């Protein structure tokens, strides 16, 4: 189930896309970029991808709800989350390099087509009543693999579709889109589940995928291609990733930041997958209540993004640590609410998303500021990989803990533990002072 942590992955994806500083007039094959009519091209492609993302969120909601409603099993939900996230973790380093070397436009088209084909298979299986759990796991795994390639291709393309002066606004639009995806995706998924058979509900994603692909056939996507070296392909990938690892490992502050973020994702990620079960088992709710929870989470992300944009925090690490800590504690408060106070729980779930943006937005600015531009892509690919690996590991660990502590106890425990981990960062001078210097 999508949740506030999703925004952290999007931060990494956007930052991987930011190229080395280019002259004001960027040029490829004698074509000035982004061109006089860049607005039309950008908005058509951005809108198409927005529809595609909302459709994917709807599908994710429907599938997770079906697993929760059909099995009622923490382990089955954990396996579903692992199936979706693990391919992204394993393919992330390769996908970033491929997005730099080959046609991003082609990558986006192939990824959307493949994901749509997976959903089309599930539509047929649901309509013929032949669907089994392993079908869903397999299709979620393939879609997760496609997301690993699509995300860097989409985000890297943004930097070439707009003027440099518009890049901050494009990043802001990306944040709003992620919040809007939760606002729209979960309620639409809940509405679709209640209004039509699951197979037809999933078919909406096939249509939105076509909307995402269509503009790519009518507009070019400019691209600076990374020069290919003489070394074998995978050796170059390992070499480039090694440079990023060396930079992070040698810097005490950056190393602690990466480990802290990975640890918090590992601890807290299971809560976003298990929300349907918490709503169903503890609050005795149904798909409508799950939709409300996720919709409010998206609204909290949008509101938090607007507030941070207005305030423009000066001490970024203070906001990062405090925002993460408050967000995690709010998750515990969500589960602490009595069964008859669903709306109070929904409020705390929204606060968790709202305060998470206090950390997410300053994190973007912090890393863009302190990491040398020419190595940002490799360093941030490392961060993306760390978090993507931490998420499925957290789900696997949470499975036995959920059976032992109970689902409500799991929410309360991981919220408190991850909150303590975030607030403990204030005790580290390396973290507190990270933004006061450049990482070398």
Tab-separated table of C-alpha atoms in Angstrom:
chain	number	residue	atom	x	y	z
A	1	UNK	CA	0.000	0.000	0.000
A	2	UNK	CA	1.385	3.372	-0.918
A	3	UNK	CA	2.279	5.653	1.934
A	4	UNK	CA	4.510	8.555	2.967
A	5	UNK	CA	7.716	6.580	2.429
A	6	UNK	CA	6.830	6.489	-1.258
A	7	UNK	CA	7.811	10.135	-1.414
A	8	UNK	CA	11.316	9.323	-0.284
A	9	UNK	CA	11.781	6.962	-3.237
A	10	UNK	CA	10.458	9.679	-5.533
A	11	UNK	CA	12.961	12.141	-4.086
A	12	UNK	CA	15.786	9.796	-5.031
A	13	UNK	CA	14.378	9.213	-8.504
A	14	UNK	CA	14.087	12.931	-9.184
A	15	UNK	CA	17.556	13.671	-7.920
A	16	UNK	CA	19.063	10.917	-10.024
A	17	UNK	CA	17.622	12.772	-12.961
A	18	UNK	CA	19.323	16.067	-12.299
A	19	UNK	CA	22.136	16.392	-14.837
A	20	UNK	CA	25.460	18.084	-14.540
A	21	UNK	CA	25.065	21.818	-14.820
A	22	UNK	CA	24.446	22.707	-18.410
A	23	UNK	CA	24.717	25.969	-20.274
A	24	UNK	CA	21.550	28.045	-20.487
A	25	UNK	CA	21.036	26.902	-24.063
A	26	UNK	CA	21.415	23.144	-24.082
A	27	UNK	CA	21.997	21.638	-27.481
A	28	UNK	CA	21.733	18.163	-28.998
A	29	UNK	CA	22.351	17.619	-32.690
A	30	UNK	CA	22.043	21.367	-33.295
A	31	UNK	CA	18.585	21.483	-31.675
A	32	UNK	CA	18.230	24.065	-28.905
A	33	UNK	CA	16.706	22.581	-25.746
A	34	UNK	CA	14.085	22.686	-24.494
A	35	UNK	CA	12.806	24.780	-27.436
A	36	UNK	CA	10.243	27.524	-27.859
A	37	UNK	CA	7.254	25.202	-27.452
A	38	UNK	CA	8.602	23.248	-24.493
A	39	UNK	CA	5.471	23.919	-22.382
A	40	UNK	CA	3.187	22.006	-24.730
A	41	UNK	CA	5.497	19.007	-24.927
A	42	UNK	CA	6.201	18.928	-21.195
A	43	UNK	CA	2.587	19.202	-20.101
A	44	UNK	CA	1.365	16.542	-22.516
A	45	UNK	CA	4.027	14.070	-21.367
A	46	UNK	CA	3.670	14.995	-17.678
A	47	UNK	CA	-0.133	14.664	-17.838
A	48	UNK	CA	0.111	11.298	-19.572
A	49	UNK	CA	2.499	9.975	-16.950
A	50	UNK	CA	0.259	11.368	-14.195
A	51	UNK	CA	-2.700	9.377	-15.530
A	52	UNK	CA	-0.503	6.287	-15.740
A	53	UNK	CA	0.709	6.692	-12.141
A	54	UNK	CA	-2.841	7.132	-10.833
A	55	UNK	CA	-3.918	4.001	-12.686
A	56	UNK	CA	-1.015	2.085	-11.173
A	57	UNK	CA	-1.961	3.331	-7.697
A	58	UNK	CA	-5.524	2.162	-8.274
A	59	UNK	CA	-4.297	-1.289	-9.303
A	60	UNK	CA	-1.995	-1.501	-6.285
A	61	UNK	CA	-4.903	-0.609	-4.011
A	62	UNK	CA	-7.226	-3.184	-5.587
A	63	UNK	CA	-4.674	-6.015	-5.444
A	64	UNK	CA	-3.559	-5.314	-1.869
A	65	UNK	CA	-7.166	-5.054	-0.728
A	66	UNK	CA	-8.068	-8.337	-2.466
A	67	UNK	CA	-5.195	-10.137	-0.734
A	68	UNK	CA	-6.121	-8.636	2.650
A	69	UNK	CA	-9.837	-9.370	2.239
A	70	UNK	CA	-9.363	-12.873	0.814
A	71	UNK	CA	-6.591	-14.204	3.043
A	72	UNK	CA	-6.515	-11.939	6.105
A	73	UNK	CA	-2.870	-12.972	6.360
A	74	UNK	CA	0.057	-10.766	7.369
A	75	UNK	CA	2.485	-13.161	5.667
A	76	UNK	CA	0.584	-13.047	2.365
A	77	UNK	CA	0.625	-9.243	2.383
A	78	UNK	CA	4.311	-9.220	3.305
A	79	UNK	CA	5.074	-11.521	0.385
A	80	UNK	CA	3.106	-9.266	-1.962
A	81	UNK	CA	5.094	-6.238	-0.834
A	82	UNK	CA	8.356	-8.128	-1.229
A	83	UNK	CA	7.380	-9.290	-4.719
A	84	UNK	CA	6.767	-5.685	-5.777
A	85	UNK	CA	9.792	-4.074	-4.109
A	86	UNK	CA	12.615	-6.596	-4.432
A	87	UNK	CA	12.928	-6.346	-8.256
A	88	UNK	CA	13.231	-2.562	-7.930
A	89	UNK	CA	16.003	-2.973	-5.387
A	90	UNK	CA	17.975	-5.465	-7.452
A	91	UNK	CA	17.581	-3.662	-10.777
A	92	UNK	CA	17.971	-0.062	-9.595
A	93	UNK	CA	21.735	0.315	-10.280
A	94	UNK	CA	21.436	-1.216	-13.747
A	95	UNK	CA	18.285	0.751	-14.598
A	96	UNK	CA	19.896	4.114	-13.855
A	97	UNK	CA	22.831	3.422	-16.163
A	98	UNK	CA	20.552	2.124	-18.941
A	99	UNK	CA	18.395	5.256	-18.688
A	100	UNK	CA	21.524	7.341	-19.315
A	101	UNK	CA	22.793	5.252	-22.222
A	102	UNK	CA	19.705	4.276	-24.197
A	103	UNK	CA	16.506	5.945	-25.397
A	104	UNK	CA	14.468	7.003	-22.380
A	105	UNK	CA	11.436	7.414	-24.582
A	106	UNK	CA	11.661	3.765	-25.644
A	107	UNK	CA	12.226	2.675	-22.041
A	108	UNK	CA	9.091	4.529	-20.888
A	109	UNK	CA	6.990	3.018	-23.667
A	110	UNK	CA	8.225	-0.532	-23.090
A	111	UNK	CA	7.788	-0.260	-19.320
A	112	UNK	CA	4.212	1.022	-19.619
A	113	UNK	CA	3.294	-1.560	-22.258
A	114	UNK	CA	4.697	-4.413	-20.167
A	115	UNK	CA	2.927	-3.216	-17.012
A	116	UNK	CA	-0.339	-2.826	-18.915
A	117	UNK	CA	0.043	-6.348	-20.330
A	118	UNK	CA	0.460	-7.710	-16.784
A	119	UNK	CA	-2.736	-5.996	-15.695
A	120	UNK	CA	-4.550	-7.262	-18.788
A	121	UNK	CA	-3.596	-10.821	-17.804
A	122	UNK	CA	-4.973	-10.232	-14.296
A	123	UNK	CA	-8.190	-8.779	-15.745
A	124	UNK	CA	-8.777	-12.015	-17.680
A	125	UNK	CA	-7.906	-14.167	-14.644
A	126	UNK	CA	-10.289	-12.280	-12.369
A	127	UNK	CA	-13.136	-12.224	-14.895
A	128	UNK	CA	-12.798	-15.980	-15.488
A	129	UNK	CA	-12.426	-16.620	-11.736
A	130	UNK	CA	-9.117	-18.413	-12.321
A	131	UNK	CA	-6.873	-16.058	-10.348
A	132	UNK	CA	-4.512	-17.420	-7.718
A	133	UNK	CA	-2.136	-15.696	-5.335
A	134	UNK	CA	0.962	-16.682	-7.272
A	135	UNK	CA	-0.462	-14.959	-10.376
A	136	UNK	CA	-0.672	-11.703	-8.455
A	137	UNK	CA	2.799	-12.084	-6.956
A	138	UNK	CA	4.299	-12.743	-10.386
A	139	UNK	CA	2.585	-9.785	-12.022
A	140	UNK	CA	3.496	-7.472	-9.128
A	141	UNK	CA	7.117	-8.581	-9.487
A	142	UNK	CA	7.174	-7.846	-13.218
A	143	UNK	CA	5.523	-4.460	-12.690
A	144	UNK	CA	8.056	-3.675	-9.953
A	145	UNK	CA	10.895	-4.495	-12.339
A	146	UNK	CA	9.384	-2.196	-14.966
A	147	UNK	CA	9.090	0.582	-12.382
A	148	UNK	CA	12.819	0.289	-11.711
A	149	UNK	CA	13.479	1.212	-15.340
A	150	UNK	CA	10.622	3.649	-15.851
A	151	UNK	CA	11.251	5.929	-12.874
A	152	UNK	CA	14.770	7.120	-13.781
A	153	UNK	CA	13.783	7.395	-17.451
A	154	UNK	CA	10.777	9.609	-16.652
A	155	UNK	CA	12.560	11.787	-14.123
A	156	UNK	CA	15.737	12.176	-16.174
A	157	UNK	CA	13.641	13.194	-19.170
A	158	UNK	CA	12.057	16.001	-17.152
A	159	UNK	CA	15.419	17.745	-16.826
A	160	UNK	CA	15.698	17.826	-20.633
A	161	UNK	CA	12.112	18.882	-21.330
A	162	UNK	CA	12.097	22.144	-19.371
A	163	UNK	CA	14.424	25.152	-18.913
A	164	UNK	CA	16.766	24.985	-15.961
A	165	UNK	CA	14.811	27.781	-14.289
A	166	UNK	CA	11.707	25.553	-14.290
A	167	UNK	CA	13.413	22.518	-12.711
A	168	UNK	CA	12.500	23.478	-9.094
A	169	UNK	CA	8.869	23.843	-10.121
A	170	UNK	CA	9.020	20.525	-11.941
A	171	UNK	CA	10.315	18.943	-8.730
A	172	UNK	CA	7.464	20.569	-6.812
A	173	UNK	CA	4.958	19.245	-9.309
A	174	UNK	CA	6.426	15.776	-8.822
A	175	UNK	CA	5.857	16.005	-5.069
A	176	UNK	CA	2.296	17.241	-5.557
A	177	UNK	CA	1.679	14.439	-8.053
A	178	UNK	CA	2.760	11.816	-5.517
A	179	UNK	CA	0.441	13.265	-2.893
A	180	UNK	CA	-2.316	13.615	-5.455
A	181	UNK	CA	-1.816	9.989	-6.437
A	182	UNK	CA	-2.687	8.922	-2.909
A	183	UNK	CA	-5.591	11.372	-2.764
A	184	UNK	CA	-7.064	10.054	-6.017
A	185	UNK	CA	-5.735	6.495	-6.305
A	186	UNK	CA	-7.050	5.028	-3.042
A	187	UNK	CA	-10.583	6.510	-3.166
A	188	UNK	CA	-10.887	5.659	-6.855
A	189	UNK	CA	-9.728	2.130	-6.098
A	190	UNK	CA	-12.249	1.813	-3.290
A	191	UNK	CA	-15.011	3.165	-5.553
A	192	UNK	CA	-14.046	0.811	-8.368
A	193	UNK	CA	-14.022	-2.225	-6.053
A	194	UNK	CA	-17.499	-1.440	-4.742
A	195	UNK	CA	-18.984	-0.473	-8.122
A	196	UNK	CA	-17.759	-3.228	-10.442
A	197	UNK	CA	-16.125	-6.680	-10.546
A	198	UNK	CA	-12.428	-6.651	-9.670
A	199	UNK	CA	-11.452	-7.562	-13.225
A	200	UNK	CA	-13.150	-4.493	-14.662
A	201	UNK	CA	-11.727	-2.345	-11.866
A	202	UNK	CA	-8.223	-3.407	-12.888
A	203	UNK	CA	-8.955	-2.653	-16.540
A	204	UNK	CA	-8.904	1.070	-15.689
A	205	UNK	CA	-5.124	0.786	-15.335
A	206	UNK	CA	-4.817	-0.537	-18.885
A	207	UNK	CA	-6.638	2.553	-20.172
A	208	UNK	CA	-4.530	4.995	-18.096
A	209	UNK	CA	-1.350	3.253	-19.294
A	210	UNK	CA	-2.393	3.970	-22.877
A	211	UNK	CA	-2.905	7.612	-21.916
A	212	UNK	CA	0.643	7.638	-20.558
A	213	UNK	CA	2.100	6.123	-23.711
A	214	UNK	CA	0.181	8.155	-26.308
A	215	UNK	CA	2.044	11.511	-25.975
A	216	UNK	CA	5.387	9.732	-26.392
A	217	UNK	CA	4.479	8.825	-29.972
A	218	UNK	CA	3.878	12.480	-30.871
A	219	UNK	CA	6.705	14.278	-29.056
A	220	UNK	CA	10.459	13.793	-28.995
A	221	UNK	CA	12.293	13.297	-25.707
A	222	UNK	CA	15.730	14.986	-25.922
A	223	UNK	CA	18.589	13.191	-24.250
A	224	UNK	CA	22.284	13.508	-23.608
A	225	UNK	CA	23.646	9.996	-23.945
A	226	UNK	CA	26.371	8.818	-21.588
A	227	UNK	CA	29.525	7.934	-23.462
A	228	UNK	CA	30.112	4.202	-23.565
A	229	UNK	CA	33.491	3.083	-22.311
A	230	UNK	CA	35.613	0.222	-23.538
A	231	UNK	CA	35.046	-1.918	-20.448
A	232	UNK	CA	32.277	-4.536	-20.364
A	233	UNK	CA	28.865	-3.118	-19.528
A	234	UNK	CA	28.441	-4.646	-16.072
A	235	UNK	CA	32.018	-3.827	-15.118
A	236	UNK	CA	31.319	-0.158	-15.835
A	237	UNK	CA	28.175	-0.295	-13.723
A	238	UNK	CA	30.083	-1.788	-10.798
A	239	UNK	CA	32.883	0.742	-11.208
A	240	UNK	CA	30.522	3.731	-11.223
A	241	UNK	CA	28.535	2.445	-8.255
A	242	UNK	CA	31.819	1.831	-6.418
A	243	UNK	CA	32.740	5.510	-6.711
A	244	UNK	CA	29.458	6.462	-5.057
A	245	UNK	CA	29.949	3.926	-2.275
A	246	UNK	CA	33.476	5.197	-1.600
A	247	UNK	CA	32.296	8.808	-1.316
A	248	UNK	CA	29.522	7.915	1.147
A	249	UNK	CA	31.636	5.539	3.217
A	250	UNK	CA	34.461	8.042	3.688
A	251	UNK	CA	32.138	10.835	4.844
A	252	UNK	CA	30.977	10.266	8.440
A	253	UNK	CA	27.885	12.475	8.190
A	254	UNK	CA	26.666	11.171	4.848
A	255	UNK	CA	27.296	7.560	5.909
A	256	UNK	CA	25.226	8.054	9.057
A	257	UNK	CA	22.428	9.722	7.092
A	258	UNK	CA	22.211	6.867	4.578
A	259	UNK	CA	22.288	4.202	7.302
A	260	UNK	CA	19.634	6.048	9.304
A	261	UNK	CA	17.304	6.388	6.311
A	262	UNK	CA	17.776	2.739	5.375
A	263	UNK	CA	17.145	1.646	8.957
A	264	UNK	CA	13.977	3.702	9.286
A	265	UNK	CA	12.615	2.375	6.000
A	266	UNK	CA	13.385	-1.185	7.128
A	267	UNK	CA	11.504	-0.667	10.396
A	268	UNK	CA	8.525	1.373	9.253
A	269	UNK	CA	7.817	0.118	5.710
A	270	UNK	CA	5.599	-2.850	6.731
A	271	UNK	CA	2.969	-0.503	8.155
A	272	UNK	CA	2.111	0.817	4.694
A	273	UNK	CA	1.513	-2.699	3.395
A	274	UNK	CA	-0.517	-3.784	6.436
A	275	UNK	CA	-2.897	-0.799	6.603
A	276	UNK	CA	-5.818	-2.740	5.033
A	277	UNK	CA	-5.518	-5.440	7.691
A	278	UNK	CA	-5.364	-2.860	10.510
A	279	UNK	CA	-8.497	-1.177	9.195
A	280	UNK	CA	-10.304	-4.475	8.697
A	281	UNK	CA	-9.296	-6.310	11.883
A	282	UNK	CA	-9.032	-3.507	14.453
A	283	UNK	CA	-11.372	-0.792	13.194
A	284	UNK	CA	-13.806	-3.254	11.575
A	285	UNK	CA	-13.793	-1.209	8.388
A	286	UNK	CA	-13.937	-2.104	4.736
A	287	UNK	CA	-12.532	-0.935	1.465
A	288	UNK	CA	-14.142	2.520	1.841
A	289	UNK	CA	-12.327	3.130	5.119
A	290	UNK	CA	-9.011	2.022	3.624
A	291	UNK	CA	-9.608	4.463	0.770
A	292	UNK	CA	-10.273	7.252	3.267
A	293	UNK	CA	-7.037	6.515	5.130
A	294	UNK	CA	-4.927	6.587	1.976
A	295	UNK	CA	-6.736	9.600	0.545
A	296	UNK	CA	-6.069	11.597	3.712
A	297	UNK	CA	-2.425	10.500	3.596
A	298	UNK	CA	-2.146	12.005	0.125
A	299	UNK	CA	-3.838	15.196	1.273
A	300	UNK	CA	-1.335	15.419	4.121
A	301	UNK	CA	1.568	15.081	1.686
A	302	UNK	CA	0.212	17.873	-0.524
A	303	UNK	CA	-0.429	20.171	2.456
A	304	UNK	CA	3.006	19.467	3.907
A	305	UNK	CA	4.675	20.212	0.590
A	306	UNK	CA	2.888	23.542	0.290
A	307	UNK	CA	3.826	24.545	3.841
A	308	UNK	CA	7.503	23.628	3.445
A	309	UNK	CA	7.631	25.540	0.149
A	310	UNK	CA	6.306	28.659	1.896
A	311	UNK	CA	8.616	28.372	4.924
A	312	UNK	CA	11.772	27.324	2.998
A	313	UNK	CA	13.581	25.777	6.025
A	314	UNK	CA	17.070	27.067	6.755
A	315	UNK	CA	18.370	24.319	9.068
A	316	UNK	CA	17.551	21.357	6.868
A	317	UNK	CA	18.900	18.565	9.093
A	318	UNK	CA	16.746	19.794	11.975
A	319	UNK	CA	13.663	19.503	9.798
A	320	UNK	CA	14.730	16.124	8.415
A	321	UNK	CA	15.262	14.523	11.820
A	322	UNK	CA	12.233	16.126	13.461
A	323	UNK	CA	9.971	15.395	10.483
A	324	UNK	CA	10.950	11.723	10.350
A	325	UNK	CA	10.579	11.318	14.104
A	326	UNK	CA	7.138	12.953	14.263
A	327	UNK	CA	5.947	10.989	11.232
A	328	UNK	CA	6.908	7.668	12.824
A	329	UNK	CA	5.370	8.530	16.200
A	330	UNK	CA	2.135	9.480	14.424
A	331	UNK	CA	1.992	5.948	12.977
A	332	UNK	CA	2.046	4.544	16.515
A	333	UNK	CA	-0.732	6.928	17.510
A	334	UNK	CA	-2.777	5.664	14.550
A	335	UNK	CA	-2.771	2.130	15.941
A	336	UNK	CA	-3.240	3.297	19.543
A	337	UNK	CA	-6.695	4.680	18.744
A	338	UNK	CA	-9.575	2.531	20.060
A	339	UNK	CA	-11.600	0.548	17.538
A	340	UNK	CA	-14.538	2.990	17.656
A	341	UNK	CA	-12.330	6.020	16.861
A	342	UNK	CA	-11.552	5.305	13.220
A	343	UNK	CA	-11.585	8.996	12.293
A	344	UNK	CA	-9.027	9.775	14.993
A	345	UNK	CA	-6.809	7.056	13.538
A	346	UNK	CA	-7.285	8.485	10.048
A	347	UNK	CA	-6.286	11.902	11.409
A	348	UNK	CA	-3.017	10.574	12.830
A	349	UNK	CA	-2.309	8.695	9.596
A	350	UNK	CA	-2.706	12.006	7.746
A	351	UNK	CA	-0.415	13.760	10.262
A	352	UNK	CA	2.208	11.076	9.604
A	353	UNK	CA	2.187	11.969	5.902
A	354	UNK	CA	2.080	15.701	6.638
A	355	UNK	CA	5.130	15.636	8.914
A	356	UNK	CA	7.018	13.251	6.646
A	357	UNK	CA	7.143	15.973	3.991
A	358	UNK	CA	8.928	18.154	6.572
A	359	UNK	CA	11.791	15.687	6.172
A	360	UNK	CA	11.429	14.744	2.522
A	361	UNK	CA	11.511	18.196	0.932
A	362	UNK	CA	14.555	19.505	2.899
A	363	UNK	CA	16.341	16.206	2.205
A	364	UNK	CA	16.132	16.940	-1.512
A	365	UNK	CA	17.685	20.376	-1.113
A	366	UNK	CA	20.318	19.127	1.341
A	367	UNK	CA	21.685	16.367	-0.878
A	368	UNK	CA	21.641	18.538	-3.977
A	369	UNK	CA	23.702	21.093	-2.068
A	370	UNK	CA	26.373	18.992	-0.380
A	371	UNK	CA	27.056	16.252	-2.960
A	372	UNK	CA	29.271	17.172	-5.941
A	373	UNK	CA	27.056	17.442	-8.994
A	374	UNK	CA	29.177	15.186	-11.165
A	375	UNK	CA	28.678	12.226	-8.814
A	376	UNK	CA	25.128	12.857	-7.595
A	377	UNK	CA	23.575	10.210	-9.815
A	378	UNK	CA	25.807	7.424	-8.517
A	379	UNK	CA	25.478	8.425	-4.862
A	380	UNK	CA	21.712	8.714	-5.052
A	381	UNK	CA	21.413	5.435	-6.913
A	382	UNK	CA	23.130	3.945	-3.874
A	383	UNK	CA	20.579	5.549	-1.548
A	384	UNK	CA	17.735	4.307	-3.723
A	385	UNK	CA	19.166	0.780	-3.628
A	386	UNK	CA	19.655	0.856	0.155
A	387	UNK	CA	16.056	1.868	0.773
A	388	UNK	CA	14.648	-0.477	-1.848
A	389	UNK	CA	16.498	-3.395	-0.242
A	390	UNK	CA	15.511	-2.312	3.266
A	391	UNK	CA	11.804	-2.349	2.410
A	392	UNK	CA	11.415	-6.071	1.540
A	393	UNK	CA	13.778	-7.067	4.365
A	394	UNK	CA	11.551	-5.124	6.735
A	395	UNK	CA	8.493	-6.911	5.402
A	396	UNK	CA	10.103	-10.317	5.924
A	397	UNK	CA	11.108	-9.441	9.490
A	398	UNK	CA	7.673	-7.971	10.218
A	399	UNK	CA	5.891	-11.189	9.268
A	400	UNK	CA	6.860	-13.210	12.383
A	401	UNK	CA	6.714	-10.088	14.562
A	402	UNK	CA	3.160	-9.419	13.391
A	403	UNK	CA	2.143	-12.954	14.291
A	404	UNK	CA	3.784	-12.606	17.715
A	405	UNK	CA	2.839	-9.038	18.697
A	406	UNK	CA	-0.402	-8.829	16.786
A	407	UNK	CA	-0.933	-6.325	13.997
A	408	UNK	CA	-1.776	-3.427	16.284
A	409	UNK	CA	1.249	-4.129	18.472
A	410	UNK	CA	3.450	-4.223	15.383
A	411	UNK	CA	2.275	-0.756	14.294
A	412	UNK	CA	2.838	0.708	17.739
A	413	UNK	CA	6.235	-0.931	18.188
A	414	UNK	CA	7.778	-0.045	14.821
A	415	UNK	CA	6.433	3.517	15.030
A	416	UNK	CA	8.074	4.102	18.397
A	417	UNK	CA	11.319	2.356	17.429
A	418	UNK	CA	11.750	4.255	14.157
A	419	UNK	CA	10.807	7.521	15.856
A	420	UNK	CA	13.548	6.972	18.443
A	421	UNK	CA	16.023	6.205	15.638
A	422	UNK	CA	15.191	9.513	13.941
A	423	UNK	CA	15.344	11.652	17.097
A	424	UNK	CA	18.612	9.948	18.082
A	425	UNK	CA	20.162	11.629	15.061
A	426	UNK	CA	20.208	14.892	17.023
A	427	UNK	CA	22.874	13.334	19.250
A	428	UNK	CA	25.292	13.008	16.317
A	429	UNK	CA	27.340	16.135	15.539
A	430	UNK	CA	28.152	14.621	12.142
A	431	UNK	CA	24.451	14.647	11.226
A	432	UNK	CA	23.627	17.992	12.831
A	433	UNK	CA	26.448	19.726	10.954
A	434	UNK	CA	26.173	17.827	7.673
A	435	UNK	CA	24.719	20.752	5.755
A	436	UNK	CA	27.486	23.146	6.794
A	437	UNK	CA	30.062	21.776	4.354
A	438	UNK	CA	30.541	20.120	0.992
A	439	UNK	CA	31.061	16.375	0.781
A	440	UNK	CA	34.349	15.555	-0.948
